[in-house]
Amino acid sequence: MVTKEMTIGELLMTYPNVAPILMEVGMHCLGCPSAQAESLADAAMVHGLDADLLVEKINAFLNA
């Protein structure tokens, strides 16, 4: 299960198949060193997204 406290790096290492979802919502710098260490909540805030909704979307995708 994905949480908003996970870093982008941790998320992509554990679930590489979610990269297209992150790209779709505007997170295009997934490989950037700073993005790798940023939490999903922090990345969502920077991109003007609701972290809880993003986590819901990712978990729904993973559970499908």
PDB file of N, CA and C in Angstrom:
ATOM      1  N   MET A   1       0.832  -1.184   0.000  1.00  0.00           N
ATOM      2  CA  MET A   1       0.000   0.000   0.000  1.00  0.00           C
ATOM      3  C   MET A   1       0.875   1.244   0.000  1.00  0.00           C
ATOM      4  N   VAL A   2       0.517   2.188  -0.838  1.00  0.00           N
ATOM      5  CA  VAL A   2       1.257   3.437  -0.966  1.00  0.00           C
ATOM      6  C   VAL A   2       0.724   4.437   0.057  1.00  0.00           C
ATOM      7  N   THR A   3       1.645   5.187   0.674  1.00  0.00           N
ATOM      8  CA  THR A   3       1.261   6.257   1.595  1.00  0.00           C
ATOM      9  C   THR A   3       1.892   7.552   1.107  1.00  0.00           C
ATOM     10  N   LYS A   4       1.354   8.673   1.580  1.00  0.00           N
ATOM     11  CA  LYS A   4       1.896   9.960   1.134  1.00  0.00           C
ATOM     12  C   LYS A   4       3.232  10.286   1.794  1.00  0.00           C
ATOM     13  N   GLU A   5       3.623   9.481   2.788  1.00  0.00           N
ATOM     14  CA  GLU A   5       4.921   9.685   3.426  1.00  0.00           C
ATOM     15  C   GLU A   5       6.060   9.025   2.647  1.00  0.00           C
ATOM     16  N   MET A   6       5.722   8.118   1.723  1.00  0.00           N
ATOM     17  CA  MET A   6       6.755   7.440   0.926  1.00  0.00           C
ATOM     18  C   MET A   6       7.473   8.462   0.048  1.00  0.00           C
ATOM     19  N   THR A   7       8.770   8.242  -0.166  1.00  0.00           N
ATOM     20  CA  THR A   7       9.485   9.118  -1.094  1.00  0.00           C
ATOM     21  C   THR A   7       9.178   8.671  -2.522  1.00  0.00           C
ATOM     22  N   ILE A   8       9.379   9.579  -3.457  1.00  0.00           N
ATOM     23  CA  ILE A   8       9.178   9.251  -4.870  1.00  0.00           C
ATOM     24  C   ILE A   8      10.118   8.109  -5.252  1.00  0.00           C
ATOM     25  N   GLY A   9      11.347   8.159  -4.770  1.00  0.00           N
ATOM     26  CA  GLY A   9      12.312   7.100  -5.064  1.00  0.00           C
ATOM     27  C   GLY A   9      11.851   5.749  -4.547  1.00  0.00           C
ATOM     28  N   GLU A  10      11.375   5.715  -3.309  1.00  0.00           N
ATOM     29  CA  GLU A  10      10.877   4.481  -2.701  1.00  0.00           C
ATOM     30  C   GLU A  10       9.663   3.959  -3.472  1.00  0.00           C
ATOM     31  N   LEU A  11       8.763   4.872  -3.812  1.00  0.00           N
ATOM     32  CA  LEU A  11       7.566   4.499  -4.558  1.00  0.00           C
ATOM     33  C   LEU A  11       7.923   3.864  -5.898  1.00  0.00           C
ATOM     34  N   LEU A  12       8.824   4.515  -6.635  1.00  0.00           N
ATOM     35  CA  LEU A  12       9.183   4.008  -7.962  1.00  0.00           C
ATOM     36  C   LEU A  12      10.020   2.735  -7.900  1.00  0.00           C
ATOM     37  N   MET A  13      10.800   2.570  -6.832  1.00  0.00           N
ATOM     38  CA  MET A  13      11.576   1.344  -6.691  1.00  0.00           C
ATOM     39  C   MET A  13      10.643   0.166  -6.385  1.00  0.00           C
ATOM     40  N   THR A  14       9.634   0.418  -5.566  1.00  0.00           N
ATOM     41  CA  THR A  14       8.699  -0.626  -5.157  1.00  0.00           C
ATOM     42  C   THR A  14       7.640  -0.893  -6.220  1.00  0.00           C
ATOM     43  N   TYR A  15       7.139   0.177  -6.834  1.00  0.00           N
ATOM     44  CA  TYR A  15       6.054   0.068  -7.827  1.00  0.00           C
ATOM     45  C   TYR A  15       6.414   0.870  -9.084  1.00  0.00           C
ATOM     46  N   PRO A  16       7.360   0.396  -9.886  1.00  0.00           N
ATOM     47  CA  PRO A  16       7.770   1.166 -11.070  1.00  0.00           C
ATOM     48  C   PRO A  16       6.633   1.408 -12.065  1.00  0.00           C
ATOM     49  N   ASN A  17       5.601   0.577 -12.004  1.00  0.00           N
ATOM     50  CA  ASN A  17       4.496   0.719 -12.943  1.00  0.00           C
ATOM     51  C   ASN A  17       3.591   1.920 -12.650  1.00  0.00           C
ATOM     52  N   VAL A  18       3.834   2.658 -11.550  1.00  0.00           N
ATOM     53  CA  VAL A  18       3.030   3.843 -11.268  1.00  0.00           C
ATOM     54  C   VAL A  18       3.619   5.106 -11.896  1.00  0.00           C
ATOM     55  N   ALA A  19       4.791   5.015 -12.504  1.00  0.00           N
ATOM     56  CA  ALA A  19       5.416   6.187 -13.131  1.00  0.00           C
ATOM     57  C   ALA A  19       4.475   6.894 -14.104  1.00  0.00           C
ATOM     58  N   PRO A  20       3.733   6.171 -14.965  1.00  0.00           N
ATOM     59  CA  PRO A  20       2.825   6.881 -15.877  1.00  0.00           C
ATOM     60  C   PRO A  20       1.742   7.692 -15.158  1.00  0.00           C
ATOM     61  N   ILE A  21       1.301   7.232 -14.005  1.00  0.00           N
ATOM     62  CA  ILE A  21       0.301   7.987 -13.241  1.00  0.00           C
ATOM     63  C   ILE A  21       0.907   9.303 -12.762  1.00  0.00           C
ATOM     64  N   LEU A  22       2.125   9.239 -12.255  1.00  0.00           N
ATOM     65  CA  LEU A  22       2.783  10.454 -11.778  1.00  0.00           C
ATOM     66  C   LEU A  22       3.033  11.420 -12.933  1.00  0.00           C
ATOM     67  N   MET A  23       3.435  10.891 -14.072  1.00  0.00           N
ATOM     68  CA  MET A  23       3.660  11.729 -15.256  1.00  0.00           C
ATOM     69  C   MET A  23       2.345  12.383 -15.698  1.00  0.00           C
ATOM     70  N   GLU A  24       1.276  11.623 -15.654  1.00  0.00           N
ATOM     71  CA  GLU A  24      -0.044  12.098 -16.069  1.00  0.00           C
ATOM     72  C   GLU A  24      -0.518  13.296 -15.247  1.00  0.00           C
ATOM     73  N   VAL A  25      -0.167  13.320 -13.969  1.00  0.00           N
ATOM     74  CA  VAL A  25      -0.605  14.418 -13.104  1.00  0.00           C
ATOM     75  C   VAL A  25       0.403  15.571 -13.071  1.00  0.00           C
ATOM     76  N   GLY A  26       1.449  15.500 -13.887  1.00  0.00           N
ATOM     77  CA  GLY A  26       2.384  16.611 -14.011  1.00  0.00           C
ATOM     78  C   GLY A  26       3.716  16.450 -13.321  1.00  0.00           C
ATOM     79  N   MET A  27       3.973  15.287 -12.737  1.00  0.00           N
ATOM     80  CA  MET A  27       5.269  15.055 -12.089  1.00  0.00           C
ATOM     81  C   MET A  27       6.230  14.461 -13.119  1.00  0.00           C
ATOM     82  N   HIS A  28       6.864  15.364 -13.887  1.00  0.00           N
ATOM     83  CA  HIS A  28       7.698  14.926 -15.002  1.00  0.00           C
ATOM     84  C   HIS A  28       9.160  14.720 -14.634  1.00  0.00           C
ATOM     85  N   CYS A  29       9.562  15.137 -13.461  1.00  0.00           N
ATOM     86  CA  CYS A  29      10.981  15.065 -13.092  1.00  0.00           C
ATOM     87  C   CYS A  29      11.228  13.924 -12.109  1.00  0.00           C
ATOM     88  N   LEU A  30      10.711  12.759 -12.431  1.00  0.00           N
ATOM     89  CA  LEU A  30      10.797  11.622 -11.505  1.00  0.00           C
ATOM     90  C   LEU A  30      12.227  11.166 -11.245  1.00  0.00           C
ATOM     91  N   GLY A  31      13.116  11.384 -12.195  1.00  0.00           N
ATOM     92  CA  GLY A  31      14.493  10.937 -12.035  1.00  0.00           C
ATOM     93  C   GLY A  31      15.405  11.958 -11.393  1.00  0.00           C
ATOM     94  N   CYS A  32      14.904  13.159 -11.165  1.00  0.00           N
ATOM     95  CA  CYS A  32      15.725  14.205 -10.558  1.00  0.00           C
ATOM     96  C   CYS A  32      16.142  13.795  -9.144  1.00  0.00           C
ATOM     97  N   PRO A  33      17.387  14.070  -8.774  1.00  0.00           N
ATOM     98  CA  PRO A  33      17.841  13.691  -7.429  1.00  0.00           C
ATOM     99  C   PRO A  33      16.955  14.234  -6.311  1.00  0.00           C
ATOM    100  N   SER A  34      16.513  15.483  -6.428  1.00  0.00           N
ATOM    101  CA  SER A  34      15.679  16.038  -5.356  1.00  0.00           C
ATOM    102  C   SER A  34      14.318  15.361  -5.313  1.00  0.00           C
ATOM    103  N   ALA A  35      13.768  15.012  -6.470  1.00  0.00           N
ATOM    104  CA  ALA A  35      12.465  14.345  -6.515  1.00  0.00           C
ATOM    105  C   ALA A  35      12.550  12.955  -5.891  1.00  0.00           C
ATOM    106  N   GLN A  36      13.662  12.291  -6.051  1.00  0.00           N
ATOM    107  CA  GLN A  36      13.824  10.943  -5.515  1.00  0.00           C
ATOM    108  C   GLN A  36      13.692  10.922  -3.993  1.00  0.00           C
ATOM    109  N   ALA A  37      14.128  11.982  -3.340  1.00  0.00           N
ATOM    110  CA  ALA A  37      14.118  12.035  -1.880  1.00  0.00           C
ATOM    111  C   ALA A  37      12.890  12.760  -1.326  1.00  0.00           C
ATOM    112  N   GLU A  38      12.064  13.294  -2.208  1.00  0.00           N
ATOM    113  CA  GLU A  38      10.881  14.047  -1.804  1.00  0.00           C
ATOM    114  C   GLU A  38       9.729  13.090  -1.490  1.00  0.00           C
ATOM    115  N   SER A  39       8.958  13.389  -0.444  1.00  0.00           N
ATOM    116  CA  SER A  39       7.804  12.539  -0.137  1.00  0.00           C
ATOM    117  C   SER A  39       6.721  12.789  -1.177  1.00  0.00           C
ATOM    118  N   LEU A  40       5.832  11.836  -1.290  1.00  0.00           N
ATOM    119  CA  LEU A  40       4.709  11.974  -2.220  1.00  0.00           C
ATOM    120  C   LEU A  40       3.868  13.195  -1.815  1.00  0.00           C
ATOM    121  N   ALA A  41       3.698  13.410  -0.520  1.00  0.00           N
ATOM    122  CA  ALA A  41       2.944  14.573  -0.027  1.00  0.00           C
ATOM    123  C   ALA A  41       3.614  15.878  -0.448  1.00  0.00           C
ATOM    124  N   ASP A  42       4.941  15.949  -0.291  1.00  0.00           N
ATOM    125  CA  ASP A  42       5.665  17.168  -0.673  1.00  0.00           C
ATOM    126  C   ASP A  42       5.601  17.399  -2.175  1.00  0.00           C
ATOM    127  N   ALA A  43       5.757  16.344  -2.952  1.00  0.00           N
ATOM    128  CA  ALA A  43       5.697  16.464  -4.408  1.00  0.00           C
ATOM    129  C   ALA A  43       4.306  16.905  -4.849  1.00  0.00           C
ATOM    130  N   ALA A  44       3.282  16.372  -4.213  1.00  0.00           N
ATOM    131  CA  ALA A  44       1.915  16.764  -4.551  1.00  0.00           C
ATOM    132  C   ALA A  44       1.708  18.246  -4.255  1.00  0.00           C
ATOM    133  N   MET A  45       2.208  18.702  -3.110  1.00  0.00           N
ATOM    134  CA  MET A  45       2.063  20.103  -2.734  1.00  0.00           C
ATOM    135  C   MET A  45       2.747  21.013  -3.758  1.00  0.00           C
ATOM    136  N   VAL A  46       3.954  20.666  -4.152  1.00  0.00           N
ATOM    137  CA  VAL A  46       4.705  21.460  -5.127  1.00  0.00           C
ATOM    138  C   VAL A  46       3.953  21.546  -6.457  1.00  0.00           C
ATOM    139  N   HIS A  47       3.249  20.480  -6.810  1.00  0.00           N
ATOM    140  CA  HIS A  47       2.532  20.441  -8.081  1.00  0.00           C
ATOM    141  C   HIS A  47       1.060  20.843  -7.952  1.00  0.00           C
ATOM    142  N   GLY A  48       0.668  21.334  -6.779  1.00  0.00           N
ATOM    143  CA  GLY A  48      -0.696  21.810  -6.588  1.00  0.00           C
ATOM    144  C   GLY A  48      -1.739  20.700  -6.594  1.00  0.00           C
ATOM    145  N   LEU A  49      -1.346  19.513  -6.121  1.00  0.00           N
ATOM    146  CA  LEU A  49      -2.246  18.366  -6.111  1.00  0.00           C
ATOM    147  C   LEU A  49      -2.641  18.003  -4.690  1.00  0.00           C
ATOM    148  N   ASP A  50      -3.772  17.344  -4.554  1.00  0.00           N
ATOM    149  CA  ASP A  50      -4.218  16.820  -3.263  1.00  0.00           C
ATOM    150  C   ASP A  50      -3.521  15.472  -3.054  1.00  0.00           C
ATOM    151  N   ALA A  51      -2.643  15.397  -2.063  1.00  0.00           N
ATOM    152  CA  ALA A  51      -1.863  14.182  -1.821  1.00  0.00           C
ATOM    153  C   ALA A  51      -2.752  12.980  -1.523  1.00  0.00           C
ATOM    154  N   ASP A  52      -3.822  13.199  -0.768  1.00  0.00           N
ATOM    155  CA  ASP A  52      -4.714  12.090  -0.429  1.00  0.00           C
ATOM    156  C   ASP A  52      -5.389  11.519  -1.677  1.00  0.00           C
ATOM    157  N   LEU A  53      -5.822  12.396  -2.580  1.00  0.00           N
ATOM    158  CA  LEU A  53      -6.445  11.925  -3.815  1.00  0.00           C
ATOM    159  C   LEU A  53      -5.437  11.197  -4.699  1.00  0.00           C
ATOM    160  N   LEU A  54      -4.212  11.701  -4.736  1.00  0.00           N
ATOM    161  CA  LEU A  54      -3.173  11.051  -5.526  1.00  0.00           C
ATOM    162  C   LEU A  54      -2.875   9.655  -4.987  1.00  0.00           C
ATOM    163  N   VAL A  55      -2.764   9.529  -3.673  1.00  0.00           N
ATOM    164  CA  VAL A  55      -2.517   8.228  -3.051  1.00  0.00           C
ATOM    165  C   VAL A  55      -3.681   7.279  -3.338  1.00  0.00           C
ATOM    166  N   GLU A  56      -4.905   7.794  -3.259  1.00  0.00           N
ATOM    167  CA  GLU A  56      -6.079   6.972  -3.573  1.00  0.00           C
ATOM    168  C   GLU A  56      -6.008   6.456  -5.009  1.00  0.00           C
ATOM    169  N   LYS A  57      -5.652   7.353  -5.926  1.00  0.00           N
ATOM    170  CA  LYS A  57      -5.563   6.989  -7.347  1.00  0.00           C
ATOM    171  C   LYS A  57      -4.502   5.909  -7.562  1.00  0.00           C
ATOM    172  N   ILE A  58      -3.339   6.066  -6.941  1.00  0.00           N
ATOM    173  CA  ILE A  58      -2.255   5.096  -7.096  1.00  0.00           C
ATOM    174  C   ILE A  58      -2.660   3.741  -6.503  1.00  0.00           C
ATOM    175  N   ASN A  59      -3.238   3.769  -5.292  1.00  0.00           N
ATOM    176  CA  ASN A  59      -3.629   2.509  -4.660  1.00  0.00           C
ATOM    177  C   ASN A  59      -4.747   1.816  -5.425  1.00  0.00           C
ATOM    178  N   ALA A  60      -5.673   2.583  -5.988  1.00  0.00           N
ATOM    179  CA  ALA A  60      -6.741   1.990  -6.804  1.00  0.00           C
ATOM    180  C   ALA A  60      -6.139   1.302  -8.038  1.00  0.00           C
ATOM    181  N   PHE A  61      -5.152   1.954  -8.647  1.00  0.00           N
ATOM    182  CA  PHE A  61      -4.464   1.376  -9.801  1.00  0.00           C
ATOM    183  C   PHE A  61      -3.755   0.074  -9.416  1.00  0.00           C
ATOM    184  N   LEU A  62      -3.069   0.090  -8.299  1.00  0.00           N
ATOM    185  CA  LEU A  62      -2.321  -1.092  -7.859  1.00  0.00           C
ATOM    186  C   LEU A  62      -3.255  -2.237  -7.453  1.00  0.00           C
ATOM    187  N   ASN A  63      -4.437  -1.902  -6.951  1.00  0.00           N
ATOM    188  CA  ASN A  63      -5.387  -2.934  -6.528  1.00  0.00           C
ATOM    189  C   ASN A  63      -6.251  -3.472  -7.667  1.00  0.00           C
ATOM    190  N   ALA A  64      -6.205  -2.796  -8.811  1.00  0.00           N
ATOM    191  CA  ALA A  64      -7.048  -3.209  -9.945  1.00  0.00           C
ATOM    192  C   ALA A  64      -6.534  -4.483 -10.590  1.00  0.00           C
TER     193      ALA A  64
END
